[in-house]
Amino acid sequence: MAGLIVVISAPSGTGKTTICKHLLESFIQIKHSVSYTTRKPRLNEIEGESYHFVNMEKFNKMIKNNEFIEWAKVHGNYYGTSKRCLNEIIKENYDAILDLDVQGGINIRKKYKKAVLIFIIPPSMHELRSRLKGRNTEEVEHLEDRLKCAKEEVSYIFEYKYYLVNYNIKDTVNNLKAIIIAERHRISNLPSGLIKSLKKGME
Ligand code: ADP
Ligand code: 5GP
């Protein structure tokens, strides 16, 4: 038995990072699969926790060595999911949460048919702009690029299994937990030994 692979995607600024942080603080049995990126760290970001920050040379080397399950260029930078990172989590029977763009979500599902893809929707474009602006991490030009991408990203929503609208963090995190709990209890995820030992006790 291995843990679930849960992917969340959303236009930049919707709240993925914030949602992940709250989920990890209050929900055991789930770990963040930390991606590699060539993007420069933001002020509050911690190496190895937010991302593994690497240069283009190291990223290219990792591509060459087949170290990524998937990788993509997003908003002008490169991001990739490490095979080693993800496998370590699910082999230990933890669930893994991945914060990926839509290309990443679709590519993960190609490799892991049972991956649970969840799309987070901002309440409105007005609110998305205000959150992205309020985060104060992008220069105006990059901020506009990220907003422009939102329309295309949303068009991939039908590739996803669930949606959540991120009105407020508390409800979104609770609803995300509900999805994960339901997915953990699918019959297809029933540990084989459980029914066997129950039946043995019935003999
Ligand atoms: P993403 O990871 O999707 O780019 P972030 O988690 O960085 O988005 O959130 C962008 C900004 O919006 C942050 O300043 C964060 O505090 C804020 N934010 C996130 N979720 C909400 C929410 N439900 N209501 C109001 N502000 C939010
Ligand atoms: P940010 O620069 O705001 O942290 O992330 C930009 C985008 O890259 C977000 O949509 C985020 O989900 C995505 N992303 C982060 N890590 C990965 C990854 O490993 N692979 C892919 N495909 N996208 C990623």
PDB file of N, CA, C and O and ligand atoms in Angstrom, residues 9-20 42 44 51 99 120 123 127-128 130-138 146 165-170 172, ligand 1:
ATOM      1  N   SER A   9      -3.755  22.666  -8.186  1.00  0.00           N
ATOM      2  CA  SER A   9      -3.360  23.652  -9.197  1.00  0.00           C
ATOM      3  C   SER A   9      -4.333  24.818  -9.134  1.00  0.00           C
ATOM      4  O   SER A   9      -5.492  24.652  -8.742  1.00  0.00           O
ATOM      5  N   ALA A  10      -3.847  25.977  -9.541  1.00  0.00           N
ATOM      6  CA  ALA A  10      -4.682  27.185  -9.536  1.00  0.00           C
ATOM      7  C   ALA A  10      -3.894  28.306 -10.189  1.00  0.00           C
ATOM      8  O   ALA A  10      -2.657  28.284 -10.168  1.00  0.00           O
ATOM      9  N   PRO A  11      -4.578  29.311 -10.707  1.00  0.00           N
ATOM     10  CA  PRO A  11      -3.843  30.486 -11.190  1.00  0.00           C
ATOM     11  C   PRO A  11      -3.014  31.088 -10.064  1.00  0.00           C
ATOM     12  O   PRO A  11      -3.413  31.021  -8.889  1.00  0.00           O
ATOM     13  N   SER A  12      -1.878  31.648 -10.441  1.00  0.00           N
ATOM     14  CA  SER A  12      -0.982  32.252  -9.454  1.00  0.00           C
ATOM     15  C   SER A  12      -1.717  33.304  -8.626  1.00  0.00           C
ATOM     16  O   SER A  12      -2.427  34.148  -9.175  1.00  0.00           O
ATOM     17  N   GLY A  13      -1.570  33.229  -7.311  1.00  0.00           N
ATOM     18  CA  GLY A  13      -2.210  34.198  -6.420  1.00  0.00           C
ATOM     19  C   GLY A  13      -3.514  33.708  -5.817  1.00  0.00           C
ATOM     20  O   GLY A  13      -4.087  34.364  -4.936  1.00  0.00           O
ATOM     21  N   THR A  14      -3.999  32.554  -6.272  1.00  0.00           N
ATOM     22  CA  THR A  14      -5.281  32.036  -5.760  1.00  0.00           C
ATOM     23  C   THR A  14      -5.170  31.626  -4.296  1.00  0.00           C
ATOM     24  O   THR A  14      -6.112  31.760  -3.517  1.00  0.00           O
ATOM     25  N   GLY A  15      -3.997  31.085  -3.914  1.00  0.00           N
ATOM     26  CA  GLY A  15      -3.831  30.694  -2.512  1.00  0.00           C
ATOM     27  C   GLY A  15      -3.259  29.304  -2.282  1.00  0.00           C
ATOM     28  O   GLY A  15      -3.281  28.811  -1.150  1.00  0.00           O
ATOM     29  N   LYS A  16      -2.686  28.664  -3.317  1.00  0.00           N
ATOM     30  CA  LYS A  16      -2.169  27.285  -3.172  1.00  0.00           C
ATOM     31  C   LYS A  16      -1.160  27.156  -2.035  1.00  0.00           C
ATOM     32  O   LYS A  16      -1.240  26.248  -1.214  1.00  0.00           O
ATOM     33  N   THR A  17      -0.187  28.066  -2.014  1.00  0.00           N
ATOM     34  CA  THR A  17       0.882  27.983  -1.008  1.00  0.00           C
ATOM     35  C   THR A  17       0.295  28.116   0.399  1.00  0.00           C
ATOM     36  O   THR A  17       0.648  27.365   1.310  1.00  0.00           O
ATOM     37  N   THR A  18      -0.621  29.068   0.548  1.00  0.00           N
ATOM     38  CA  THR A  18      -1.249  29.309   1.849  1.00  0.00           C
ATOM     39  C   THR A  18      -2.076  28.097   2.269  1.00  0.00           C
ATOM     40  O   THR A  18      -2.005  27.642   3.427  1.00  0.00           O
ATOM     41  N   ILE A  19      -2.817  27.543   1.328  1.00  0.00           N
ATOM     42  CA  ILE A  19      -3.664  26.373   1.614  1.00  0.00           C
ATOM     43  C   ILE A  19      -2.788  25.198   2.049  1.00  0.00           C
ATOM     44  O   ILE A  19      -3.054  24.527   3.049  1.00  0.00           O
ATOM     45  N   CYS A  20      -1.709  24.975   1.294  1.00  0.00           N
ATOM     46  CA  CYS A  20      -0.774  23.869   1.597  1.00  0.00           C
ATOM     47  C   CYS A  20      -0.212  24.021   3.008  1.00  0.00           C
ATOM     48  O   CYS A  20      -0.165  23.053   3.765  1.00  0.00           O
ATOM     49  N   ARG A  42      11.752  34.057  -2.918  1.00  0.00           N
ATOM     50  CA  ARG A  42      11.128  35.272  -2.390  1.00  0.00           C
ATOM     51  C   ARG A  42      11.620  35.451  -0.960  1.00  0.00           C
ATOM     52  O   ARG A  42      12.150  34.514  -0.351  1.00  0.00           O
ATOM     53  N   ASN A  44      10.310  35.489   1.991  1.00  0.00           N
ATOM     54  CA  ASN A  44       9.878  34.590   3.076  1.00  0.00           C
ATOM     55  C   ASN A  44      10.096  33.117   2.763  1.00  0.00           C
ATOM     56  O   ASN A  44       9.688  32.252   3.537  1.00  0.00           O
ATOM     57  N   TYR A  51      10.826  25.405  -1.825  1.00  0.00           N
ATOM     58  CA  TYR A  51      11.381  24.788  -3.037  1.00  0.00           C
ATOM     59  C   TYR A  51      12.824  24.402  -2.753  1.00  0.00           C
ATOM     60  O   TYR A  51      13.418  24.840  -1.772  1.00  0.00           O
ATOM     61  N   ASP A  99       2.045  20.971  -5.377  1.00  0.00           N
ATOM     62  CA  ASP A  99       1.506  22.249  -5.868  1.00  0.00           C
ATOM     63  C   ASP A  99       2.104  22.445  -7.260  1.00  0.00           C
ATOM     64  O   ASP A  99       3.283  22.771  -7.388  1.00  0.00           O
ATOM     65  N   ILE A 120      -8.090  24.694  -7.707  1.00  0.00           N
ATOM     66  CA  ILE A 120      -8.563  25.740  -6.801  1.00  0.00           C
ATOM     67  C   ILE A 120      -8.900  26.983  -7.635  1.00  0.00           C
ATOM     68  O   ILE A 120      -8.058  27.459  -8.415  1.00  0.00           O
ATOM     69  N   PRO A 123     -12.141  33.486  -6.158  1.00  0.00           N
ATOM     70  CA  PRO A 123     -13.537  33.946  -6.145  1.00  0.00           C
ATOM     71  C   PRO A 123     -13.872  34.818  -7.360  1.00  0.00           C
ATOM     72  O   PRO A 123     -14.985  34.791  -7.860  1.00  0.00           O
ATOM     73  N   GLU A 127     -10.553  39.714  -7.312  1.00  0.00           N
ATOM     74  CA  GLU A 127      -9.950  39.239  -6.052  1.00  0.00           C
ATOM     75  C   GLU A 127      -8.566  38.619  -6.322  1.00  0.00           C
ATOM     76  O   GLU A 127      -7.635  38.807  -5.532  1.00  0.00           O
ATOM     77  N   LEU A 128      -8.427  37.934  -7.455  1.00  0.00           N
ATOM     78  CA  LEU A 128      -7.132  37.322  -7.794  1.00  0.00           C
ATOM     79  C   LEU A 128      -6.065  38.408  -7.939  1.00  0.00           C
ATOM     80  O   LEU A 128      -4.962  38.314  -7.384  1.00  0.00           O
ATOM     81  N   SER A 130      -6.125  41.347  -6.694  1.00  0.00           N
ATOM     82  CA  SER A 130      -5.878  41.985  -5.397  1.00  0.00           C
ATOM     83  C   SER A 130      -4.975  41.106  -4.514  1.00  0.00           C
ATOM     84  O   SER A 130      -4.086  41.604  -3.827  1.00  0.00           O
ATOM     85  N   ARG A 131      -5.170  39.771  -4.551  1.00  0.00           N
ATOM     86  CA  ARG A 131      -4.310  38.864  -3.751  1.00  0.00           C
ATOM     87  C   ARG A 131      -2.876  38.875  -4.265  1.00  0.00           C
ATOM     88  O   ARG A 131      -1.920  38.911  -3.493  1.00  0.00           O
ATOM     89  N   LEU A 132      -2.751  38.838  -5.592  1.00  0.00           N
ATOM     90  CA  LEU A 132      -1.413  38.798  -6.190  1.00  0.00           C
ATOM     91  C   LEU A 132      -0.666  40.102  -5.905  1.00  0.00           C
ATOM     92  O   LEU A 132       0.514  40.096  -5.546  1.00  0.00           O
ATOM     93  N   LYS A 133      -1.406  41.216  -6.023  1.00  0.00           N
ATOM     94  CA  LYS A 133      -0.821  42.537  -5.735  1.00  0.00           C
ATOM     95  C   LYS A 133      -0.440  42.625  -4.267  1.00  0.00           C
ATOM     96  O   LYS A 133       0.650  43.062  -3.902  1.00  0.00           O
ATOM     97  N   GLY A 134      -1.352  42.152  -3.423  1.00  0.00           N
ATOM     98  CA  GLY A 134      -1.159  42.222  -1.970  1.00  0.00           C
ATOM     99  C   GLY A 134       0.030  41.390  -1.505  1.00  0.00           C
ATOM    100  O   GLY A 134       0.651  41.699  -0.486  1.00  0.00           O
ATOM    101  N   ARG A 135       0.331  40.326  -2.233  1.00  0.00           N
ATOM    102  CA  ARG A 135       1.469  39.475  -1.863  1.00  0.00           C
ATOM    103  C   ARG A 135       2.783  40.220  -2.061  1.00  0.00           C
ATOM    104  O   ARG A 135       3.779  39.934  -1.407  1.00  0.00           O
ATOM    105  N   ASN A 136       2.751  41.128  -3.018  1.00  0.00           N
ATOM    106  CA  ASN A 136       3.885  42.023  -3.214  1.00  0.00           C
ATOM    107  C   ASN A 136       5.194  41.299  -3.530  1.00  0.00           C
ATOM    108  O   ASN A 136       6.247  41.650  -3.018  1.00  0.00           O
ATOM    109  N   THR A 137       5.102  40.263  -4.367  1.00  0.00           N
ATOM    110  CA  THR A 137       6.313  39.497  -4.686  1.00  0.00           C
ATOM    111  C   THR A 137       6.722  39.635  -6.145  1.00  0.00           C
ATOM    112  O   THR A 137       7.834  39.284  -6.501  1.00  0.00           O
ATOM    113  N   GLU A 138       5.804  40.143  -6.975  1.00  0.00           N
ATOM    114  CA  GLU A 138       6.102  40.247  -8.405  1.00  0.00           C
ATOM    115  C   GLU A 138       6.194  41.694  -8.844  1.00  0.00           C
ATOM    116  O   GLU A 138       5.428  42.535  -8.362  1.00  0.00           O
ATOM    117  N   ARG A 146       1.313  36.867 -15.080  1.00  0.00           N
ATOM    118  CA  ARG A 146       0.685  35.796 -14.290  1.00  0.00           C
ATOM    119  C   ARG A 146      -0.842  35.863 -14.416  1.00  0.00           C
ATOM    120  O   ARG A 146      -1.501  34.837 -14.538  1.00  0.00           O
ATOM    121  N   VAL A 165     -13.487  26.523  -4.436  1.00  0.00           N
ATOM    122  CA  VAL A 165     -13.360  27.973  -4.639  1.00  0.00           C
ATOM    123  C   VAL A 165     -12.762  28.530  -3.354  1.00  0.00           C
ATOM    124  O   VAL A 165     -13.321  28.318  -2.276  1.00  0.00           O
ATOM    125  N   ASN A 166     -11.631  29.201  -3.470  1.00  0.00           N
ATOM    126  CA  ASN A 166     -10.936  29.672  -2.260  1.00  0.00           C
ATOM    127  C   ASN A 166     -11.474  31.034  -1.798  1.00  0.00           C
ATOM    128  O   ASN A 166     -10.824  32.056  -1.951  1.00  0.00           O
ATOM    129  N   TYR A 167     -12.697  30.989  -1.214  1.00  0.00           N
ATOM    130  CA  TYR A 167     -13.256  32.226  -0.639  1.00  0.00           C
ATOM    131  C   TYR A 167     -12.487  32.550   0.644  1.00  0.00           C
ATOM    132  O   TYR A 167     -11.925  33.613   0.785  1.00  0.00           O
ATOM    133  N   ASN A 168     -12.504  31.607   1.583  1.00  0.00           N
ATOM    134  CA  ASN A 168     -11.705  31.842   2.794  1.00  0.00           C
ATOM    135  C   ASN A 168     -10.926  30.585   3.128  1.00  0.00           C
ATOM    136  O   ASN A 168     -11.363  29.458   2.866  1.00  0.00           O
ATOM    137  N   ILE A 169      -9.739  30.827   3.701  1.00  0.00           N
ATOM    138  CA  ILE A 169      -8.778  29.739   3.912  1.00  0.00           C
ATOM    139  C   ILE A 169      -9.362  28.595   4.744  1.00  0.00           C
ATOM    140  O   ILE A 169      -9.195  27.425   4.389  1.00  0.00           O
ATOM    141  N   LYS A 170     -10.054  28.950   5.825  1.00  0.00           N
ATOM    142  CA  LYS A 170     -10.528  27.920   6.757  1.00  0.00           C
ATOM    143  C   LYS A 170     -11.447  26.921   6.030  1.00  0.00           C
ATOM    144  O   LYS A 170     -11.251  25.710   6.130  1.00  0.00           O
ATOM    145  N   THR A 172     -11.724  26.425   2.787  1.00  0.00           N
ATOM    146  CA  THR A 172     -11.032  25.720   1.701  1.00  0.00           C
ATOM    147  C   THR A 172     -10.201  24.565   2.259  1.00  0.00           C
ATOM    148  O   THR A 172     -10.234  23.455   1.716  1.00  0.00           O
TER     149      THR A 172
HETATM  150  P1  ADP B   1      -0.419  30.921  -4.818  1.00  0.00           P
HETATM  151  O1  ADP B   1       0.467  29.973  -4.088  1.00  0.00           O
HETATM  152  O2  ADP B   1      -1.637  30.228  -5.404  1.00  0.00           O
HETATM  153  O3  ADP B   1       0.267  31.741  -5.832  1.00  0.00           O
HETATM  154  P2  ADP B   1      -0.552  32.334  -2.257  1.00  0.00           P
HETATM  155  O4  ADP B   1      -0.836  31.243  -1.309  1.00  0.00           O
HETATM  156  O5  ADP B   1       0.824  32.895  -2.313  1.00  0.00           O
HETATM  157  O6  ADP B   1      -1.038  31.954  -3.739  1.00  0.00           O
HETATM  158  O7  ADP B   1      -1.605  33.503  -1.931  1.00  0.00           O
HETATM  159  C1  ADP B   1      -1.560  34.760  -2.597  1.00  0.00           C
HETATM  160  C2  ADP B   1      -1.953  35.847  -1.593  1.00  0.00           C
HETATM  161  O8  ADP B   1      -3.347  35.719  -1.290  1.00  0.00           O
HETATM  162  C3  ADP B   1      -1.198  35.753  -0.281  1.00  0.00           C
HETATM  163  O9  ADP B   1      -0.881  37.059   0.159  1.00  0.00           O
HETATM  164  C4  ADP B   1      -2.174  35.078   0.676  1.00  0.00           C
HETATM  165  O10 ADP B   1      -1.990  35.462   2.012  1.00  0.00           O
HETATM  166  C5  ADP B   1      -3.522  35.563   0.131  1.00  0.00           C
HETATM  167  N1  ADP B   1      -4.638  34.587   0.303  1.00  0.00           N
HETATM  168  C6  ADP B   1      -4.598  33.250   0.108  1.00  0.00           C
HETATM  169  N2  ADP B   1      -5.824  32.717   0.327  1.00  0.00           N
HETATM  170  C7  ADP B   1      -6.644  33.739   0.658  1.00  0.00           C
HETATM  171  C8  ADP B   1      -8.030  33.821   1.015  1.00  0.00           C
HETATM  172  N3  ADP B   1      -8.818  32.755   1.046  1.00  0.00           N
HETATM  173  N4  ADP B   1      -8.541  35.033   1.303  1.00  0.00           N
HETATM  174  C9  ADP B   1      -7.754  36.138   1.261  1.00  0.00           C
HETATM  175  N5  ADP B   1      -6.448  36.136   0.946  1.00  0.00           N
HETATM  176  C10 ADP B   1      -5.888  34.948   0.641  1.00  0.00           C
END
